[in-house]
JSON list of C-alpha atoms in Angstrom, two decimals:
[
{"chain": "A", "resi": 1, "resn": "UNK", "atom": "CA", "xyz": [0.00, 0.00, 0.00]},
{"chain": "A", "resi": 2, "resn": "UNK", "atom": "CA", "xyz": [1.16, 3.51, -0.76]},
{"chain": "A", "resi": 3, "resn": "UNK", "atom": "CA", "xyz": [-0.15, 6.88, 0.32]},
{"chain": "A", "resi": 4, "resn": "UNK", "atom": "CA", "xyz": [-0.91, 8.93, -2.79]},
{"chain": "A", "resi": 5, "resn": "UNK", "atom": "CA", "xyz": [-2.26, 12.05, -1.10]},
{"chain": "A", "resi": 6, "resn": "UNK", "atom": "CA", "xyz": [-3.12, 13.64, 2.22]},
{"chain": "A", "resi": 7, "resn": "UNK", "atom": "CA", "xyz": [-5.49, 16.53, 2.82]},
{"chain": "A", "resi": 8, "resn": "UNK", "atom": "CA", "xyz": [-6.54, 18.44, 5.91]},
{"chain": "A", "resi": 9, "resn": "UNK", "atom": "CA", "xyz": [-9.00, 21.27, 6.37]},
{"chain": "A", "resi": 10, "resn": "UNK", "atom": "CA", "xyz": [-10.53, 23.24, 9.23]},
{"chain": "A", "resi": 11, "resn": "UNK", "atom": "CA", "xyz": [-13.76, 25.25, 9.19]},
{"chain": "A", "resi": 12, "resn": "UNK", "atom": "CA", "xyz": [-14.92, 27.87, 11.68]},
{"chain": "A", "resi": 13, "resn": "UNK", "atom": "CA", "xyz": [-18.50, 26.76, 12.30]},
{"chain": "A", "resi": 14, "resn": "UNK", "atom": "CA", "xyz": [-19.86, 30.28, 12.94]},
{"chain": "A", "resi": 15, "resn": "UNK", "atom": "CA", "xyz": [-18.32, 31.53, 9.70]},
{"chain": "A", "resi": 16, "resn": "UNK", "atom": "CA", "xyz": [-19.71, 28.49, 7.86]},
{"chain": "A", "resi": 17, "resn": "UNK", "atom": "CA", "xyz": [-23.20, 29.27, 9.21]},
{"chain": "A", "resi": 18, "resn": "UNK", "atom": "CA", "xyz": [-22.86, 32.88, 8.02]},
{"chain": "A", "resi": 19, "resn": "UNK", "atom": "CA", "xyz": [-21.89, 31.65, 4.56]},
{"chain": "A", "resi": 20, "resn": "UNK", "atom": "CA", "xyz": [-24.94, 29.38, 4.46]},
{"chain": "A", "resi": 21, "resn": "UNK", "atom": "CA", "xyz": [-27.20, 32.30, 5.42]},
{"chain": "A", "resi": 22, "resn": "UNK", "atom": "CA", "xyz": [-25.67, 34.63, 2.82]},
{"chain": "A", "resi": 23, "resn": "UNK", "atom": "CA", "xyz": [-25.57, 32.10, -0.01]},
{"chain": "A", "resi": 24, "resn": "UNK", "atom": "CA", "xyz": [-28.41, 29.58, 0.24]},
{"chain": "A", "resi": 25, "resn": "UNK", "atom": "CA", "xyz": [-27.45, 28.04, -3.12]},
{"chain": "A", "resi": 26, "resn": "UNK", "atom": "CA", "xyz": [-24.19, 26.85, -1.52]},
{"chain": "A", "resi": 27, "resn": "UNK", "atom": "CA", "xyz": [-26.07, 24.13, 0.35]},
{"chain": "A", "resi": 28, "resn": "UNK", "atom": "CA", "xyz": [-27.59, 22.69, -2.84]},
{"chain": "A", "resi": 29, "resn": "UNK", "atom": "CA", "xyz": [-24.40, 23.11, -4.88]},
{"chain": "A", "resi": 30, "resn": "UNK", "atom": "CA", "xyz": [-22.07, 21.39, -2.42]},
{"chain": "A", "resi": 31, "resn": "UNK", "atom": "CA", "xyz": [-24.07, 18.85, -0.43]},
{"chain": "A", "resi": 32, "resn": "UNK", "atom": "CA", "xyz": [-26.05, 15.79, -1.50]},
{"chain": "A", "resi": 33, "resn": "UNK", "atom": "CA", "xyz": [-29.72, 15.54, -0.47]},
{"chain": "A", "resi": 34, "resn": "UNK", "atom": "CA", "xyz": [-28.94, 13.19, 2.45]},
{"chain": "A", "resi": 35, "resn": "UNK", "atom": "CA", "xyz": [-26.15, 15.49, 3.69]},
{"chain": "A", "resi": 36, "resn": "UNK", "atom": "CA", "xyz": [-28.45, 18.53, 3.58]},
{"chain": "A", "resi": 37, "resn": "UNK", "atom": "CA", "xyz": [-30.64, 16.96, 6.27]},
{"chain": "A", "resi": 38, "resn": "UNK", "atom": "CA", "xyz": [-27.83, 17.27, 8.84]},
{"chain": "A", "resi": 39, "resn": "UNK", "atom": "CA", "xyz": [-27.15, 20.03, 11.36]},
{"chain": "A", "resi": 40, "resn": "UNK", "atom": "CA", "xyz": [-24.64, 22.82, 10.81]},
{"chain": "A", "resi": 41, "resn": "UNK", "atom": "CA", "xyz": [-21.88, 21.21, 12.90]},
{"chain": "A", "resi": 42, "resn": "UNK", "atom": "CA", "xyz": [-22.05, 18.03, 10.81]},
{"chain": "A", "resi": 43, "resn": "UNK", "atom": "CA", "xyz": [-22.29, 20.00, 7.57]},
{"chain": "A", "resi": 44, "resn": "UNK", "atom": "CA", "xyz": [-19.23, 22.04, 8.51]},
{"chain": "A", "resi": 45, "resn": "UNK", "atom": "CA", "xyz": [-17.29, 18.82, 9.15]},
{"chain": "A", "resi": 46, "resn": "UNK", "atom": "CA", "xyz": [-18.44, 17.46, 5.79]},
{"chain": "A", "resi": 47, "resn": "UNK", "atom": "CA", "xyz": [-17.38, 20.65, 4.04]},
{"chain": "A", "resi": 48, "resn": "UNK", "atom": "CA", "xyz": [-13.96, 20.24, 5.67]},
{"chain": "A", "resi": 49, "resn": "UNK", "atom": "CA", "xyz": [-13.92, 16.62, 4.45]},
{"chain": "A", "resi": 50, "resn": "UNK", "atom": "CA", "xyz": [-14.68, 17.64, 0.87]},
{"chain": "A", "resi": 51, "resn": "UNK", "atom": "CA", "xyz": [-11.97, 20.30, 0.97]},
{"chain": "A", "resi": 52, "resn": "UNK", "atom": "CA", "xyz": [-9.48, 17.83, 2.47]},
{"chain": "A", "resi": 53, "resn": "UNK", "atom": "CA", "xyz": [-10.42, 15.30, -0.21]},
{"chain": "A", "resi": 54, "resn": "UNK", "atom": "CA", "xyz": [-9.78, 17.86, -2.95]},
{"chain": "A", "resi": 55, "resn": "UNK", "atom": "CA", "xyz": [-6.35, 18.54, -1.45]},
{"chain": "A", "resi": 56, "resn": "UNK", "atom": "CA", "xyz": [-5.55, 14.82, -1.27]},
{"chain": "A", "resi": 57, "resn": "UNK", "atom": "CA", "xyz": [-6.44, 14.58, -4.98]},
{"chain": "A", "resi": 58, "resn": "UNK", "atom": "CA", "xyz": [-4.23, 17.53, -5.93]},
{"chain": "A", "resi": 59, "resn": "UNK", "atom": "CA", "xyz": [-7.07, 20.08, -6.09]},
{"chain": "A", "resi": 60, "resn": "UNK", "atom": "CA", "xyz": [-8.17, 19.22, -9.64]},
{"chain": "A", "resi": 61, "resn": "UNK", "atom": "CA", "xyz": [-10.29, 21.68, -11.62]},
{"chain": "A", "resi": 62, "resn": "UNK", "atom": "CA", "xyz": [-13.78, 20.61, -12.61]},
{"chain": "A", "resi": 63, "resn": "UNK", "atom": "CA", "xyz": [-14.48, 18.41, -9.61]},
{"chain": "A", "resi": 64, "resn": "UNK", "atom": "CA", "xyz": [-18.14, 18.31, -8.56]},
{"chain": "A", "resi": 65, "resn": "UNK", "atom": "CA", "xyz": [-18.60, 18.62, -4.80]},
{"chain": "A", "resi": 66, "resn": "UNK", "atom": "CA", "xyz": [-21.66, 16.37, -4.94]},
{"chain": "A", "resi": 67, "resn": "UNK", "atom": "CA", "xyz": [-19.51, 13.57, -6.37]},
{"chain": "A", "resi": 68, "resn": "UNK", "atom": "CA", "xyz": [-18.13, 13.06, -2.85]},
{"chain": "A", "resi": 69, "resn": "UNK", "atom": "CA", "xyz": [-20.44, 12.14, 0.01]},
{"chain": "A", "resi": 70, "resn": "UNK", "atom": "CA", "xyz": [-19.67, 11.44, 3.65]},
{"chain": "A", "resi": 71, "resn": "UNK", "atom": "CA", "xyz": [-21.52, 8.51, 5.24]},
{"chain": "A", "resi": 72, "resn": "UNK", "atom": "CA", "xyz": [-21.28, 6.88, 8.63]},
{"chain": "A", "resi": 73, "resn": "UNK", "atom": "CA", "xyz": [-20.75, 3.16, 8.96]},
{"chain": "A", "resi": 74, "resn": "UNK", "atom": "CA", "xyz": [-22.93, 1.25, 11.45]},
{"chain": "A", "resi": 75, "resn": "UNK", "atom": "CA", "xyz": [-20.34, 1.78, 14.18]},
{"chain": "A", "resi": 76, "resn": "UNK", "atom": "CA", "xyz": [-20.27, 5.54, 13.51]},
{"chain": "A", "resi": 77, "resn": "UNK", "atom": "CA", "xyz": [-16.98, 5.66, 11.60]},
{"chain": "A", "resi": 78, "resn": "UNK", "atom": "CA", "xyz": [-17.08, 8.20, 8.74]},
{"chain": "A", "resi": 79, "resn": "UNK", "atom": "CA", "xyz": [-16.37, 7.08, 5.20]},
{"chain": "A", "resi": 80, "resn": "UNK", "atom": "CA", "xyz": [-16.23, 8.70, 1.78]},
{"chain": "A", "resi": 81, "resn": "UNK", "atom": "CA", "xyz": [-18.33, 7.56, -1.15]},
{"chain": "A", "resi": 82, "resn": "UNK", "atom": "CA", "xyz": [-16.93, 8.92, -4.42]},
{"chain": "A", "resi": 83, "resn": "UNK", "atom": "CA", "xyz": [-18.40, 8.87, -7.91]},
{"chain": "A", "resi": 84, "resn": "UNK", "atom": "CA", "xyz": [-18.29, 10.82, -11.15]},
{"chain": "A", "resi": 85, "resn": "UNK", "atom": "CA", "xyz": [-15.55, 13.45, -11.36]},
{"chain": "A", "resi": 86, "resn": "UNK", "atom": "CA", "xyz": [-14.03, 12.49, -8.00]},
{"chain": "A", "resi": 87, "resn": "UNK", "atom": "CA", "xyz": [-13.94, 8.77, -8.78]},
{"chain": "A", "resi": 88, "resn": "UNK", "atom": "CA", "xyz": [-12.37, 9.53, -12.18]},
{"chain": "A", "resi": 89, "resn": "UNK", "atom": "CA", "xyz": [-9.58, 11.58, -10.58]},
{"chain": "A", "resi": 90, "resn": "UNK", "atom": "CA", "xyz": [-8.99, 8.90, -7.94]},
{"chain": "A", "resi": 91, "resn": "UNK", "atom": "CA", "xyz": [-8.78, 6.22, -10.66]},
{"chain": "A", "resi": 92, "resn": "UNK", "atom": "CA", "xyz": [-6.33, 8.34, -12.68]},
{"chain": "A", "resi": 93, "resn": "UNK", "atom": "CA", "xyz": [-4.08, 8.51, -9.62]},
{"chain": "A", "resi": 94, "resn": "UNK", "atom": "CA", "xyz": [-4.47, 4.79, -8.85]},
{"chain": "A", "resi": 95, "resn": "UNK", "atom": "CA", "xyz": [-6.30, 5.49, -5.59]},
{"chain": "A", "resi": 96, "resn": "UNK", "atom": "CA", "xyz": [-8.50, 2.64, -4.43]},
{"chain": "A", "resi": 97, "resn": "UNK", "atom": "CA", "xyz": [-9.39, 3.69, -0.88]},
{"chain": "A", "resi": 98, "resn": "UNK", "atom": "CA", "xyz": [-9.74, 6.71, 1.35]},
{"chain": "A", "resi": 99, "resn": "UNK", "atom": "CA", "xyz": [-9.38, 7.08, 5.09]},
{"chain": "A", "resi": 100, "resn": "UNK", "atom": "CA", "xyz": [-11.37, 9.88, 6.74]},
{"chain": "A", "resi": 101, "resn": "UNK", "atom": "CA", "xyz": [-11.36, 11.42, 10.19]},
{"chain": "A", "resi": 102, "resn": "UNK", "atom": "CA", "xyz": [-13.79, 14.16, 11.26]},
{"chain": "A", "resi": 103, "resn": "UNK", "atom": "CA", "xyz": [-14.00, 16.28, 14.38]},
{"chain": "A", "resi": 104, "resn": "UNK", "atom": "CA", "xyz": [-15.86, 19.31, 15.64]},
{"chain": "A", "resi": 105, "resn": "UNK", "atom": "CA", "xyz": [-15.22, 21.06, 18.94]},
{"chain": "A", "resi": 106, "resn": "UNK", "atom": "CA", "xyz": [-14.79, 24.59, 20.30]},
{"chain": "A", "resi": 107, "resn": "UNK", "atom": "CA", "xyz": [-16.41, 26.15, 17.24]},
{"chain": "A", "resi": 108, "resn": "UNK", "atom": "CA", "xyz": [-14.14, 24.40, 14.73]},
{"chain": "A", "resi": 109, "resn": "UNK", "atom": "CA", "xyz": [-14.82, 21.47, 12.41]},
{"chain": "A", "resi": 110, "resn": "UNK", "atom": "CA", "xyz": [-11.91, 19.58, 10.92]},
{"chain": "A", "resi": 111, "resn": "UNK", "atom": "CA", "xyz": [-11.21, 16.70, 8.59]},
{"chain": "A", "resi": 112, "resn": "UNK", "atom": "CA", "xyz": [-8.24, 14.65, 7.44]},
{"chain": "A", "resi": 113, "resn": "UNK", "atom": "CA", "xyz": [-8.28, 12.50, 4.30]},
{"chain": "A", "resi": 114, "resn": "UNK", "atom": "CA", "xyz": [-5.64, 9.96, 3.33]},
{"chain": "A", "resi": 115, "resn": "UNK", "atom": "CA", "xyz": [-5.78, 8.60, -0.22]},
{"chain": "A", "resi": 116, "resn": "UNK", "atom": "CA", "xyz": [-4.19, 5.21, -0.65]},
{"chain": "A", "resi": 117, "resn": "UNK", "atom": "CA", "xyz": [-3.32, 2.88, -3.53]},
{"chain": "A", "resi": 118, "resn": "UNK", "atom": "CA", "xyz": [-2.07, -0.67, -3.75]},
{"chain": "A", "resi": 119, "resn": "UNK", "atom": "CA", "xyz": [1.58, -0.49, -4.69]}
]
């Protein structure tokens, strides 16, 4: 196994909430329907995850934010589901799995993404 990319991002939750209030289209443009049902703390963490994912992929142009979705496994562990533009970029880089960690505390949401490929 080889690490192909690593991304990290932090989001100030209050600032994220202000952005949502000022630009309601942001919610529909960035988040999938199931993600939109979540609270602001969880959305902020998911935004951080999508930004961290973009960084792990080399910040490619033309990536659709809705082509990456954060889910929780039965035990609560977060995972990334990728499709479309994101899956195509991952395939081009030989990436076959992602590791994701999310956190939110003290007004900050954060995410780390590790992109991995079989060597």
